[in-house]
Amino acid sequence: MTGKRPGYFDENSEPISARIATGLHKIGLAMKQQSWQQANGAGLSATQGQILATLVANGPLTGKELSERLGVTLPTISDSVRVLVEKALVTRSADPRHPRASLLTPTATGASLGARARSWPEFMADAVADLSPEEQRAFFAGIVKMIRMLQEQGLVPVTGMCVTCTHFRPNVRPGTSPHHCAFVDAPLSSEQLRVDCPEHELAAESARREVWEQFMRRA
Ligand code: SF4
């Protein structure tokens, strides 16, 4: 009895993990290119556009808070903010929470550019909308796990996501909405998890690990 001969692609394919990584790289390049085109059109660098978009989404922040949220070094943020202030797109004011820090607030023109910058990933949302609901759920679950792994390696900022938030209570009830947000005191399902929540408060490192383990028990 002879076994089935392996097909050409059984013997000549990279592992699916490698092809996913290549696919993500291509998507990353498309996003980067789009961001540059949009930013250049507005006379901004991509980082300056991201700063305005973050201030529009989150309200006034300090340079340090921007650095943590964007995963960009403080000197790079300071350089970009200096240019934004010179262009009258951002103003500085005293931060009542930290006497030695400045709060950065977009001016009306800065806010309108920031709102435009926030819509940059829309071309990506259109592409994702073409996936079936089941594909979107699987994709989202994979994205949350990948971002969490990259956060562990210090490659992605640890902000904005439920799974690193002090208010997140994973798998605390049965059913389709097993998680709980203590900030708004409401249940949420795995597909409702936030990845860019303005109310996010970073949990301590040990608590983050515990929450992730608890989350993964049913993920
Ligand atoms: S505050 Fe935001 S990030 Fe935190 S658990 Fe609630 S929804 Fe998630």
Coordinates of C-alpha atoms and ligand atoms in Angstrom, one line a residue:
M1 CA 0.0 0.0 0.0
T2 CA 1.5 3.3 -1.0
G3 CA 0.9 6.5 1.0
K4 CA -0.4 9.7 -0.6
R5 CA 2.5 11.6 -2.2
P6 CA 2.9 15.1 -0.8
G7 CA 1.7 17.9 -3.2
Y8 CA 4.1 20.5 -4.5
F9 CA 2.9 23.1 -2.0
D10 CA 3.2 20.7 0.9
E11 CA 6.9 20.6 0.2
N12 CA 7.4 24.1 -1.1
S13 CA 5.6 26.4 1.3
E14 CA 6.8 28.6 4.2
P15 CA 5.0 27.9 7.5
I16 CA 1.7 29.9 7.8
S17 CA 3.3 31.9 10.7
A18 CA 6.0 33.2 8.3
R19 CA 3.4 34.1 5.6
I20 CA 1.2 35.9 8.2
A21 CA 4.3 37.9 9.2
T22 CA 5.1 38.8 5.6
G23 CA 1.4 39.8 5.0
L24 CA 1.5 42.0 8.1
H25 CA 4.7 43.6 6.8
K26 CA 3.0 44.4 3.5
I27 CA 0.1 45.9 5.4
G28 CA 2.5 47.9 7.6
L29 CA 4.2 49.3 4.5
A30 CA 0.9 50.4 3.0
M31 CA -0.1 52.2 6.3
K32 CA 3.2 53.9 6.5
Q33 CA 3.1 55.1 3.0
Q34 CA -0.5 56.4 3.4
S35 CA 0.5 58.2 6.7
W36 CA 3.4 59.9 5.0
Q37 CA 1.3 61.0 2.0
Q38 CA -1.4 62.4 4.3
A39 CA 1.1 64.0 6.6
N40 CA 3.1 65.6 3.8
G41 CA -0.1 66.9 2.3
A42 CA -0.8 68.7 5.6
G43 CA 2.9 69.9 5.9
L44 CA 3.5 67.6 8.9
S45 CA 5.7 64.7 9.7
A46 CA 4.0 61.4 10.5
T47 CA 4.9 61.9 14.2
Q48 CA 3.5 65.4 14.3
G49 CA 0.3 64.0 12.7
Q50 CA 0.1 61.3 15.3
I51 CA 0.7 63.8 18.2
L52 CA -2.2 66.0 17.0
A53 CA -4.5 62.9 16.5
T54 CA -3.6 61.7 20.0
L55 CA -4.4 65.1 21.6
V56 CA -7.7 65.2 19.7
A57 CA -8.6 61.7 20.9
N58 CA -7.4 62.0 24.5
G59 CA -7.5 65.7 25.4
P60 CA -4.5 67.7 26.7
L61 CA -1.4 65.5 27.6
T62 CA 2.2 66.1 28.7
G63 CA 5.1 65.2 26.5
K64 CA 5.8 62.2 28.7
E65 CA 2.3 60.9 28.3
L66 CA 2.5 61.4 24.6
S67 CA 5.8 59.5 24.5
E68 CA 4.2 56.5 26.5
R69 CA 1.1 56.5 24.3
L70 CA 2.8 56.6 21.0
G71 CA 5.9 54.5 21.9
V72 CA 8.2 57.3 20.7
T73 CA 11.1 58.6 22.6
L74 CA 10.7 61.8 24.7
P75 CA 13.4 63.7 22.7
T76 CA 11.5 62.9 19.4
I77 CA 8.2 64.0 20.9
S78 CA 9.9 67.2 22.2
D79 CA 11.3 68.0 18.8
S80 CA 7.9 67.4 17.1
V81 CA 6.0 69.5 19.8
R82 CA 8.5 72.4 19.3
V83 CA 7.6 72.5 15.6
L84 CA 3.9 72.2 16.3
V85 CA 4.1 75.1 18.8
E86 CA 6.0 77.2 16.2
K87 CA 3.3 76.4 13.6
A88 CA 0.6 77.5 16.2
L89 CA -0.9 74.1 16.0
V90 CA -0.4 73.3 19.7
T91 CA -0.2 75.5 22.9
R92 CA 1.6 74.8 26.2
S93 CA 0.0 75.5 29.6
A94 CA 0.9 74.7 33.1
D95 CA -0.2 71.2 34.2
P96 CA -2.0 71.4 37.5
R97 CA -1.1 67.7 38.2
H98 CA 2.6 68.2 37.8
P99 CA 4.0 71.6 38.6
R100 CA 7.1 71.2 36.4
A101 CA 5.3 69.7 33.3
S102 CA 3.5 71.4 30.5
L103 CA 0.1 70.4 29.1
L104 CA -0.1 70.3 25.3
T105 CA -3.4 71.4 23.8
P106 CA -4.2 71.6 20.1
T107 CA -5.3 75.0 18.7
A108 CA -8.4 75.1 16.5
T109 CA -6.3 74.5 13.3
G110 CA -4.3 71.8 15.1
A111 CA -7.5 70.1 16.2
S112 CA -8.9 70.0 12.7
L113 CA -5.6 68.6 11.3
G114 CA -5.6 66.1 14.2
A115 CA -9.1 65.0 13.4
R116 CA -8.0 64.4 9.8
A117 CA -5.0 62.5 11.0
R118 CA -7.2 60.3 13.1
S119 CA -9.1 59.1 10.0
W120 CA -5.8 58.0 8.3
P121 CA -6.4 54.3 9.1
E122 CA -9.9 54.5 7.4
F123 CA -8.6 52.9 4.2
M124 CA -7.6 49.9 6.3
A125 CA -11.0 49.8 8.0
D126 CA -12.6 49.6 4.5
A127 CA -10.4 46.6 3.7
V128 CA -11.2 44.9 7.0
A129 CA -15.0 45.6 6.5
D130 CA -14.8 43.2 3.5
L131 CA -13.9 40.3 5.8
S132 CA -16.8 38.1 7.0
P133 CA -17.9 38.7 10.7
E134 CA -16.3 35.4 11.6
E135 CA -13.0 36.4 9.9
Q136 CA -13.1 39.7 11.7
R137 CA -13.6 38.1 15.1
A138 CA -10.7 35.7 14.5
F139 CA -8.5 38.5 13.1
F140 CA -9.3 40.7 16.1
A141 CA -8.5 37.9 18.6
G142 CA -5.2 37.3 16.9
I143 CA -4.4 41.0 16.8
V144 CA -5.1 41.4 20.6
K145 CA -2.8 38.5 21.4
M146 CA 0.0 39.7 19.0
I147 CA -0.1 43.2 20.4
R148 CA 0.1 41.8 24.0
M149 CA 3.1 39.7 23.1
L150 CA 4.8 42.7 21.4
Q151 CA 4.0 44.8 24.5
E152 CA 5.8 42.2 26.6
Q153 CA 8.9 42.6 24.5
G154 CA 8.7 46.4 24.8
L155 CA 8.0 46.9 21.1
V156 CA 4.5 48.4 21.4
P157 CA 3.2 50.9 24.0
V158 CA 1.4 49.3 26.9
T159 CA -1.5 51.7 26.8
G160 CA -5.1 51.8 25.6
M161 CA -5.9 48.0 25.8
C162 CA -8.4 46.4 28.1
V163 CA -6.0 43.5 28.8
T164 CA -3.4 45.8 30.4
C165 CA -6.0 48.1 32.2
T166 CA -6.5 48.2 36.0
H167 CA -10.3 48.3 35.4
F168 CA -10.4 45.1 33.4
R169 CA -11.8 41.9 34.9
P170 CA -11.5 39.0 32.5
N171 CA -13.8 35.9 32.5
V172 CA -15.8 36.8 35.5
R173 CA -19.1 35.5 34.3
P174 CA -20.4 32.8 31.9
G175 CA -22.0 33.7 28.5
T176 CA -21.1 35.8 25.6
S177 CA -20.0 38.8 27.6
P178 CA -17.7 37.2 30.1
H179 CA -15.5 40.2 30.9
H180 CA -16.2 43.3 33.0
C181 CA -15.0 46.9 32.9
A182 CA -15.0 48.3 36.4
F183 CA -14.6 51.9 35.1
V184 CA -18.0 52.0 33.5
D185 CA -19.3 49.0 35.6
A186 CA -20.4 47.1 32.4
P187 CA -19.9 43.6 30.9
L188 CA -18.1 43.3 27.6
S189 CA -17.4 40.4 25.1
S190 CA -14.0 39.5 23.7
E191 CA -14.9 41.3 20.4
Q192 CA -15.8 44.5 22.4
L193 CA -12.3 44.7 23.9
R194 CA -10.8 48.2 23.5
V195 CA -7.3 48.6 22.0
D196 CA -7.2 52.4 22.2
C197 CA -9.4 53.4 25.2
P198 CA -8.9 57.0 26.5
E199 CA -10.0 55.8 30.0
H200 CA -7.3 53.1 30.1
E201 CA -5.2 53.1 33.3
L202 CA -2.2 50.9 33.3
A203 CA -2.3 48.1 35.8
A204 CA 0.9 47.1 37.7
E205 CA 3.1 44.6 35.9
S206 CA 2.3 41.7 38.2
A207 CA -1.5 42.5 37.9
R208 CA -1.1 42.6 34.1
R209 CA 0.4 39.2 34.0
E210 CA -2.3 37.8 36.2
V211 CA -5.1 39.4 34.1
W212 CA -3.6 38.0 30.9
E213 CA -3.4 34.5 32.3
Q214 CA -7.0 34.8 33.5
F215 CA -8.0 36.2 30.1
M216 CA -6.2 33.4 28.2
R217 CA -8.0 30.6 30.1
R218 CA -11.0 31.1 27.9
A219 CA -9.6 33.0 24.9
Ligands
SF4_1 S1 -11.5 51.6 31.1 FE1 -11.3 51.2 28.9 S2 -9.4 49.9 28.7 FE2 -10.0 49.9 30.9 S3 -11.3 48.0 31.0 FE3 -12.7 49.7 30.7 S4 -13.0 49.8 28.4 FE4 -11.2 48.5 28.8

